[in-house]
Tab-separated table of N, CA and C in Angstrom:
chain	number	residue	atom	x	y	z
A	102	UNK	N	0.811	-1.194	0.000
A	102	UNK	CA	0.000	0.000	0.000
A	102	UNK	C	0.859	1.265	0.000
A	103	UNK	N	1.829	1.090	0.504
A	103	UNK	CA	2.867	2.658	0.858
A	103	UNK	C	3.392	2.766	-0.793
A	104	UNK	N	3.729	1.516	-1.235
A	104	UNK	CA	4.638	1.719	-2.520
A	104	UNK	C	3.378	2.715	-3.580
A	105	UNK	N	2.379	2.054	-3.578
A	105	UNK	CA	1.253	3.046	-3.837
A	105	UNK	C	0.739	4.033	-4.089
A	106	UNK	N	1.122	4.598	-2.749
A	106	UNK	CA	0.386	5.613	-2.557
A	106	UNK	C	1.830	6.555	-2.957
A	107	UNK	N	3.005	6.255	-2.511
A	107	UNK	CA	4.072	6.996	-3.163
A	107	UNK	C	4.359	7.270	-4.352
A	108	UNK	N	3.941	6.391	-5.186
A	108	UNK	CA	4.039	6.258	-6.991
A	108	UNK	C	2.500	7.215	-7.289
A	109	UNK	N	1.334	7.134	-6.884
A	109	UNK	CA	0.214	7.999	-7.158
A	109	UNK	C	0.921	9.119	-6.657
A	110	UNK	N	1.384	9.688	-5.676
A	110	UNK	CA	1.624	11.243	-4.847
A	110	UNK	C	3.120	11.505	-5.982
A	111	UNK	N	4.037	10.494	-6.474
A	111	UNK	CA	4.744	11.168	-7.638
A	111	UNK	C	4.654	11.648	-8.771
A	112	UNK	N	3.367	11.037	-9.112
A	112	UNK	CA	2.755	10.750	-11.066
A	112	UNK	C	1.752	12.536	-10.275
A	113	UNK	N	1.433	12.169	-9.981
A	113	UNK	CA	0.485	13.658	-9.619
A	113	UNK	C	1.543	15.149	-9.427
A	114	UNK	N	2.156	15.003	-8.736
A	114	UNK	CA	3.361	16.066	-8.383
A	114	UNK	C	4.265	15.963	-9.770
A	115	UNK	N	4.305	15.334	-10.461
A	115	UNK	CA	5.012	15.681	-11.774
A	115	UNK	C	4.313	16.056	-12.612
A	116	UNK	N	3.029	16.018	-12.917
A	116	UNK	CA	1.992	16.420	-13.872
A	116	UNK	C	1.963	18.095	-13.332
A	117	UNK	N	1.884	18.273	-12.418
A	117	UNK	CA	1.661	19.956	-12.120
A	117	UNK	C	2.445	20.679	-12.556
A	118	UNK	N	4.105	19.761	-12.153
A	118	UNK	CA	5.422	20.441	-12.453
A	118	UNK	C	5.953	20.471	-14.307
A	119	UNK	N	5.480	19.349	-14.815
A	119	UNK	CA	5.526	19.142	-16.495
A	119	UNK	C	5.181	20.361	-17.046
A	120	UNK	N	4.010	20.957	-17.000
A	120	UNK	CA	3.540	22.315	-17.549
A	120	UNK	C	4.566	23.812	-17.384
A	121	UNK	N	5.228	23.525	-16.260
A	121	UNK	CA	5.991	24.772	-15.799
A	121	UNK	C	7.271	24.264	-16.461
A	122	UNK	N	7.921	23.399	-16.426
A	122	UNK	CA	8.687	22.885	-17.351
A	122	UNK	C	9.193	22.707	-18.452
A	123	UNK	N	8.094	22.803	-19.625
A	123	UNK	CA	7.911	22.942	-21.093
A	123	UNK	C	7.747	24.342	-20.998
A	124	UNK	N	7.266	24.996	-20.118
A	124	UNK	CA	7.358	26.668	-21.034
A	124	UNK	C	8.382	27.203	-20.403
A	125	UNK	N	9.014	26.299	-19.550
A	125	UNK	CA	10.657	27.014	-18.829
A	125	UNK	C	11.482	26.945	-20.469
A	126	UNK	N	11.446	25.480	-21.352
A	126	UNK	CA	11.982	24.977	-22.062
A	126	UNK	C	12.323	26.136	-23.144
A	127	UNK	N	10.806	26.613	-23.164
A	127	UNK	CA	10.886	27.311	-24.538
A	127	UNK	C	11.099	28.863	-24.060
A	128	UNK	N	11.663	29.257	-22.909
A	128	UNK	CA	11.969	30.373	-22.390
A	128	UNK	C	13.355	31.171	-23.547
A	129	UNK	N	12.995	31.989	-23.839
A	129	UNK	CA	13.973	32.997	-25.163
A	129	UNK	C	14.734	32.032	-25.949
A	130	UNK	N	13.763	31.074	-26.588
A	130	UNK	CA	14.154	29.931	-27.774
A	130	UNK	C	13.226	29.871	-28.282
A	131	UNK	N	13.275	29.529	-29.631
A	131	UNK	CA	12.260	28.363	-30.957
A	131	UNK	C	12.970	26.906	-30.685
A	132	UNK	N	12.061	26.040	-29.764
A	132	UNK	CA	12.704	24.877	-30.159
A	132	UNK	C	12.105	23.916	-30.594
A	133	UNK	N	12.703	22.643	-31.679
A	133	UNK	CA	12.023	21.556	-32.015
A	133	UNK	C	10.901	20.866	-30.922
A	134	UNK	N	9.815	20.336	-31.232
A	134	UNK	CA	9.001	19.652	-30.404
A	134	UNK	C	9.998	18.807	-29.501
A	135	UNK	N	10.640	18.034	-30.617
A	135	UNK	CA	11.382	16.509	-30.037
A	135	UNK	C	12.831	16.860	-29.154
A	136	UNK	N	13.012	18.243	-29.202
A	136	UNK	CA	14.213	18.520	-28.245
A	136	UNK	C	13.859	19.250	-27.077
A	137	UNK	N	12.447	19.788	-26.939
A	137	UNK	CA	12.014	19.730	-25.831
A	137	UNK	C	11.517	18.507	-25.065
A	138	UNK	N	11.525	17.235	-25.526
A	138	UNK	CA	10.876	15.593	-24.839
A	138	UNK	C	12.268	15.539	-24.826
A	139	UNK	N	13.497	15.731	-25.342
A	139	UNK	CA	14.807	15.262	-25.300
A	139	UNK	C	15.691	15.927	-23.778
A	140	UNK	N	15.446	17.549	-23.972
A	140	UNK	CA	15.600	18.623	-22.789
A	140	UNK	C	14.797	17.775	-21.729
A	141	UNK	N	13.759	17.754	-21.298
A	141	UNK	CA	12.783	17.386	-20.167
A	141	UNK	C	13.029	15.763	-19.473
A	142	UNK	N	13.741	14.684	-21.238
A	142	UNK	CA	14.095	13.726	-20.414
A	142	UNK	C	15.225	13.314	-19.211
A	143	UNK	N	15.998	14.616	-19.951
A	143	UNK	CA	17.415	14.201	-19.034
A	143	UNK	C	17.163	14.434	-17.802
A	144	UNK	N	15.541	15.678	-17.064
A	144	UNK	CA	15.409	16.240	-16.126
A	144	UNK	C	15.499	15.013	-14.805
A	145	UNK	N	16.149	15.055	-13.799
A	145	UNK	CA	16.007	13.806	-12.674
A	145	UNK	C	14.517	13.442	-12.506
A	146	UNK	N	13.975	12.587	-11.988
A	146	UNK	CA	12.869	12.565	-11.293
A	146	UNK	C	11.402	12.873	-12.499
A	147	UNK	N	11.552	13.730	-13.661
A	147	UNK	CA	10.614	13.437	-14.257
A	147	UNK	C	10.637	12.657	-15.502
A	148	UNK	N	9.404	11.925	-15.651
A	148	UNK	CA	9.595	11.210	-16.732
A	148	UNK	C	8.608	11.290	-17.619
A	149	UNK	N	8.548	11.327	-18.507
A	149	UNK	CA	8.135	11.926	-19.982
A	149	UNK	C	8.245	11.126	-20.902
A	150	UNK	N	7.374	11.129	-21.914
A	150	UNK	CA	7.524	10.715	-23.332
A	150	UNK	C	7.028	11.722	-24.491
A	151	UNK	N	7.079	11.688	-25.352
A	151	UNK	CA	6.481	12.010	-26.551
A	151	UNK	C	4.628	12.133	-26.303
A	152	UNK	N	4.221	11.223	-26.139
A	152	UNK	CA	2.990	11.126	-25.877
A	152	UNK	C	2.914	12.372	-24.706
A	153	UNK	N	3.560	12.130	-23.689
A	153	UNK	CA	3.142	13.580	-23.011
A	153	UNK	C	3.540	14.831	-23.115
A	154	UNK	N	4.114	15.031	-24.305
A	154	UNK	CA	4.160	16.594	-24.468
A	154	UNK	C	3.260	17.361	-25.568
A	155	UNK	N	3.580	16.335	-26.395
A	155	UNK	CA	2.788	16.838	-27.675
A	155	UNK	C	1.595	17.471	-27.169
A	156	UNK	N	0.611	16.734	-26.148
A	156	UNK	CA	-0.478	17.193	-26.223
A	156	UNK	C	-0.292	18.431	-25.176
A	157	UNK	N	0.270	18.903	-24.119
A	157	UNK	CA	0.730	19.764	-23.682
A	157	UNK	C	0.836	20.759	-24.710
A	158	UNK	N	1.708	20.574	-25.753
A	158	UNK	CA	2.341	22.076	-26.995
A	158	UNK	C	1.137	22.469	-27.114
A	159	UNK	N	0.034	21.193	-27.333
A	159	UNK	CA	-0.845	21.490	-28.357
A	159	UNK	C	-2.159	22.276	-27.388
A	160	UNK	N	-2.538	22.176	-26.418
A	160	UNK	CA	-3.262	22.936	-25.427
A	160	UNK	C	-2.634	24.654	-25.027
A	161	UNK	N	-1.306	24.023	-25.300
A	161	UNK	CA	-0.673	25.546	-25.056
A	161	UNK	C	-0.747	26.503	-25.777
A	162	UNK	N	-0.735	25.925	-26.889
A	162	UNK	CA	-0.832	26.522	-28.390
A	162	UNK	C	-2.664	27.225	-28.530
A	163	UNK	N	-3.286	26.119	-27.924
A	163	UNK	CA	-4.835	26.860	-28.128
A	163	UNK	C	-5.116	27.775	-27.321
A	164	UNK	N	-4.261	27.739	-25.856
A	164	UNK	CA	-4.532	28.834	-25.371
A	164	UNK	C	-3.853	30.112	-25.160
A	165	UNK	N	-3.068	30.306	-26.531
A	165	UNK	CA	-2.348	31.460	-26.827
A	165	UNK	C	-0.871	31.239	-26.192
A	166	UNK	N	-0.551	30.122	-25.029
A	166	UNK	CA	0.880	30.634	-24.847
A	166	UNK	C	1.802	30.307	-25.661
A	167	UNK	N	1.839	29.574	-26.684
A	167	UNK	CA	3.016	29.269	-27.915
A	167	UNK	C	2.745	29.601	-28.652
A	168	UNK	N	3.342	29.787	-29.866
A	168	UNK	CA	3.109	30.036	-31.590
A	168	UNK	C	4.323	28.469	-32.098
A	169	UNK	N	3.202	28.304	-32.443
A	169	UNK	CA	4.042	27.055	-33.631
A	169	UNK	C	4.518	26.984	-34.968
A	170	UNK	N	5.456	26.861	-35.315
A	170	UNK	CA	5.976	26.880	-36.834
A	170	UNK	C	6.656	26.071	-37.604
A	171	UNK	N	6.039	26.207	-38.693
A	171	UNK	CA	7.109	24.521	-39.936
A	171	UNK	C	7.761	24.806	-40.244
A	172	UNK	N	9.418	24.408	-39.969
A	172	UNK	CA	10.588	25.039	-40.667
A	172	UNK	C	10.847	23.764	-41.343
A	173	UNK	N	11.640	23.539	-42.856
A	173	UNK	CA	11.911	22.852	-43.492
A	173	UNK	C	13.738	22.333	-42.656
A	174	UNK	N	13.823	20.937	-42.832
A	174	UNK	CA	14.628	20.375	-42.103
A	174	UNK	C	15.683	19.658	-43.216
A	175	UNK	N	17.183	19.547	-42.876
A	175	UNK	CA	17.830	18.568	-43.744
A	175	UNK	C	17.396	17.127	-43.868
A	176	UNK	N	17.338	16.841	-42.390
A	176	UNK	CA	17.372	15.308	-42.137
A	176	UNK	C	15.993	14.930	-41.969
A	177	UNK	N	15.078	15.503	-43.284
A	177	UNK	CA	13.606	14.604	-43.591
A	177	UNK	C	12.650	15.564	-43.628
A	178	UNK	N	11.501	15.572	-43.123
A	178	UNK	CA	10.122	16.337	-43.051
A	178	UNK	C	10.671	17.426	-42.718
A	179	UNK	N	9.476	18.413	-43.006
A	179	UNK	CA	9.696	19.937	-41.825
A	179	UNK	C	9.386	19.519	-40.622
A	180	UNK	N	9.641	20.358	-40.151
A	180	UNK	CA	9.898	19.831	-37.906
A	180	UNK	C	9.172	21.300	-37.518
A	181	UNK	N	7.990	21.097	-36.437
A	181	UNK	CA	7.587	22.088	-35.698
A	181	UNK	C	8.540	22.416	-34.542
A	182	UNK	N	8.420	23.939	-34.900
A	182	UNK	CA	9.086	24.453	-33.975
A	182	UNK	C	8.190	25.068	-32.887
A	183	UNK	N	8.378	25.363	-31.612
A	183	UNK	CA	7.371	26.389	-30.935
A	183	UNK	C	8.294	27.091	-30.011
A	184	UNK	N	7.236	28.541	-29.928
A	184	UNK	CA	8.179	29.427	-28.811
A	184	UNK	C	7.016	30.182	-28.093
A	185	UNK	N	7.731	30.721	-27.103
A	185	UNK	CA	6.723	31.287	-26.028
A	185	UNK	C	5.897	32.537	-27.099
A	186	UNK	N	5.234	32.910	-26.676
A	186	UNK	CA	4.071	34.407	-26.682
A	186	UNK	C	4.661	34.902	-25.896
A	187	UNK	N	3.756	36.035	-25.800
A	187	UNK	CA	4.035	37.545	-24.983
A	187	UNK	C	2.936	36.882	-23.793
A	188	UNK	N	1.975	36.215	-24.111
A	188	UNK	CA	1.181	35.632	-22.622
A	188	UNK	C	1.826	34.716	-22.553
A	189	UNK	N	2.316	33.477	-23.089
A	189	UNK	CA	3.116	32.334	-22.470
A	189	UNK	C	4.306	32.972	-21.698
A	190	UNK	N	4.933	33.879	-21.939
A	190	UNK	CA	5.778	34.764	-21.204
A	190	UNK	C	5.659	35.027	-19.553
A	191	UNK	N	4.491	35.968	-19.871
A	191	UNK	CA	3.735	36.304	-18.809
A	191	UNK	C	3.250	35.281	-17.512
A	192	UNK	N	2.880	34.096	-18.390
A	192	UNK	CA	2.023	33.115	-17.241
A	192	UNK	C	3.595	32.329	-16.978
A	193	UNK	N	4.662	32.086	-17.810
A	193	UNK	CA	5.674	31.245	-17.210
A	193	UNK	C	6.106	32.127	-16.036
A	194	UNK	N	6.406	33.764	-16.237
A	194	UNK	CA	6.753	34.239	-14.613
A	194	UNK	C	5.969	34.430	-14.054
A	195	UNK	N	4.541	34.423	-13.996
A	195	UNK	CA	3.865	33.978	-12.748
A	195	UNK	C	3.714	32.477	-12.004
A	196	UNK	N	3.978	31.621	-13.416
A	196	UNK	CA	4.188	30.079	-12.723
A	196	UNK	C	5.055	30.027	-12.158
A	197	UNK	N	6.222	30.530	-12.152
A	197	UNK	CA	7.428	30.591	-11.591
A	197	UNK	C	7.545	31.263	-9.944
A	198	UNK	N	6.919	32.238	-10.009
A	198	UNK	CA	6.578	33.186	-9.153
A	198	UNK	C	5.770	32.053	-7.843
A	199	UNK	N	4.751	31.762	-8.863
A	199	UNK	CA	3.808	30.641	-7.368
A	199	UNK	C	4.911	29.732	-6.930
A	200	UNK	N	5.708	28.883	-8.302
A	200	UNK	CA	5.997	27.725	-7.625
A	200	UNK	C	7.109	28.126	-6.111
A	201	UNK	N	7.814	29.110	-7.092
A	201	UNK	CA	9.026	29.753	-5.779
A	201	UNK	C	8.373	29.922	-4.347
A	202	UNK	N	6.874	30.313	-4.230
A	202	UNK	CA	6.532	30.602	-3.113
A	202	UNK	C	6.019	29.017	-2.445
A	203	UNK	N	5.980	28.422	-2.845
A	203	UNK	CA	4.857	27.040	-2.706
A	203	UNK	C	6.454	25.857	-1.984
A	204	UNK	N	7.756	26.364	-2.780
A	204	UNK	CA	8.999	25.966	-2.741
A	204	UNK	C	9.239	25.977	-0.765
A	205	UNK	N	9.191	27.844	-1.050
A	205	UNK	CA	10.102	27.802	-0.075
A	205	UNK	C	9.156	28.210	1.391
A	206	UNK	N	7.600	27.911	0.940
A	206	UNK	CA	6.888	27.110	2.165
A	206	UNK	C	7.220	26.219	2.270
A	207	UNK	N	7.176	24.633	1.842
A	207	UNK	CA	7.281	23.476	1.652
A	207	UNK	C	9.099	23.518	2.491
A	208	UNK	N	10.158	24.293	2.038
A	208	UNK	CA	11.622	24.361	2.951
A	208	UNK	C	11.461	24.440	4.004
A	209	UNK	N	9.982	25.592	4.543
A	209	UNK	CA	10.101	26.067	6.035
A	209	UNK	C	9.325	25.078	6.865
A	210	UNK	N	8.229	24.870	6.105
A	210	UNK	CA	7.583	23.276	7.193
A	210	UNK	C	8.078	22.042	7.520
A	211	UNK	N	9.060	22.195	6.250
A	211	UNK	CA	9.877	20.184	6.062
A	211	UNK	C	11.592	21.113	7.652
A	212	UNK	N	11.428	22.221	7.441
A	212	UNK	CA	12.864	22.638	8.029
A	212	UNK	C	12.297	23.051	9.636
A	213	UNK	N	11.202	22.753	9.790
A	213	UNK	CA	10.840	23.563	11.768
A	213	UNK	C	11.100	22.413	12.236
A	214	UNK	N	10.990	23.220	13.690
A	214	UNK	CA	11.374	21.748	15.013
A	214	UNK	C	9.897	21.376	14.950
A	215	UNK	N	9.653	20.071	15.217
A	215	UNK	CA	8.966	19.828	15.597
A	215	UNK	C	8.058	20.340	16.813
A	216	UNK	N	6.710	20.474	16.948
A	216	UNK	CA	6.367	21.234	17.983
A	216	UNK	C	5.346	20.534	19.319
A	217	UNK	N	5.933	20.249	20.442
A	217	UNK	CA	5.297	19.647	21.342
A	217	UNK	C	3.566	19.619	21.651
């Protein structure tokens, strides 16, 4: 039951953090779809595929924070590229902004004495 409930409380805590992640990715870059799943895999602790980003770009994309584009490629098809907006901008430093605060609550409760 513990192994459990630890693997549900990780898959959940990485899904929140995935979103802040991909638009960290594309922070003052155009990058390929597949080198942001490439960037995000090396990240420790999260794990990712293809299947979970794409649809991420693609929600992001509907709700204004990316612009996507077909650049023609040597090595085969054209390859989408995507990069932040002026609102994907915006909402990555406010995501940033919460998580920092959410951070360094989470330092000060895991860091007190215990209290009688």
């Amino acid at each position: 039951m513990d192994a459990g409930f630890l693997a549900n409380w990780t898959t959940q805590m990485r899904k929140g953090l995935l979103e802040l992640c991909v638009l960290a990715t594309l922070k003052g870059d155009r990058v390929y779809g597949y080198d942001i799943v490439k960037r995000l895999s090396a990240v420790d602790g999260l794990v990712i595929g293809e299947g979970t980003i794409y649809p991420i770009l693609s929600r992001f994309k509907k709700e204004g924070l990316v612009d996507a584009t077909l650049a023609e490629s040597p090595e085969g098809p054209a390859r989408k590229y995507y990069r932040l907006t002026a609102h994907g901008q915006e909402m990555l430093t406010r995501m940033l902004a919460a998580w920092a605060e959410v951070r360094t609550g989470i330092d000060t409760v895991t860091a007190a004495e215990p209290q009688p």
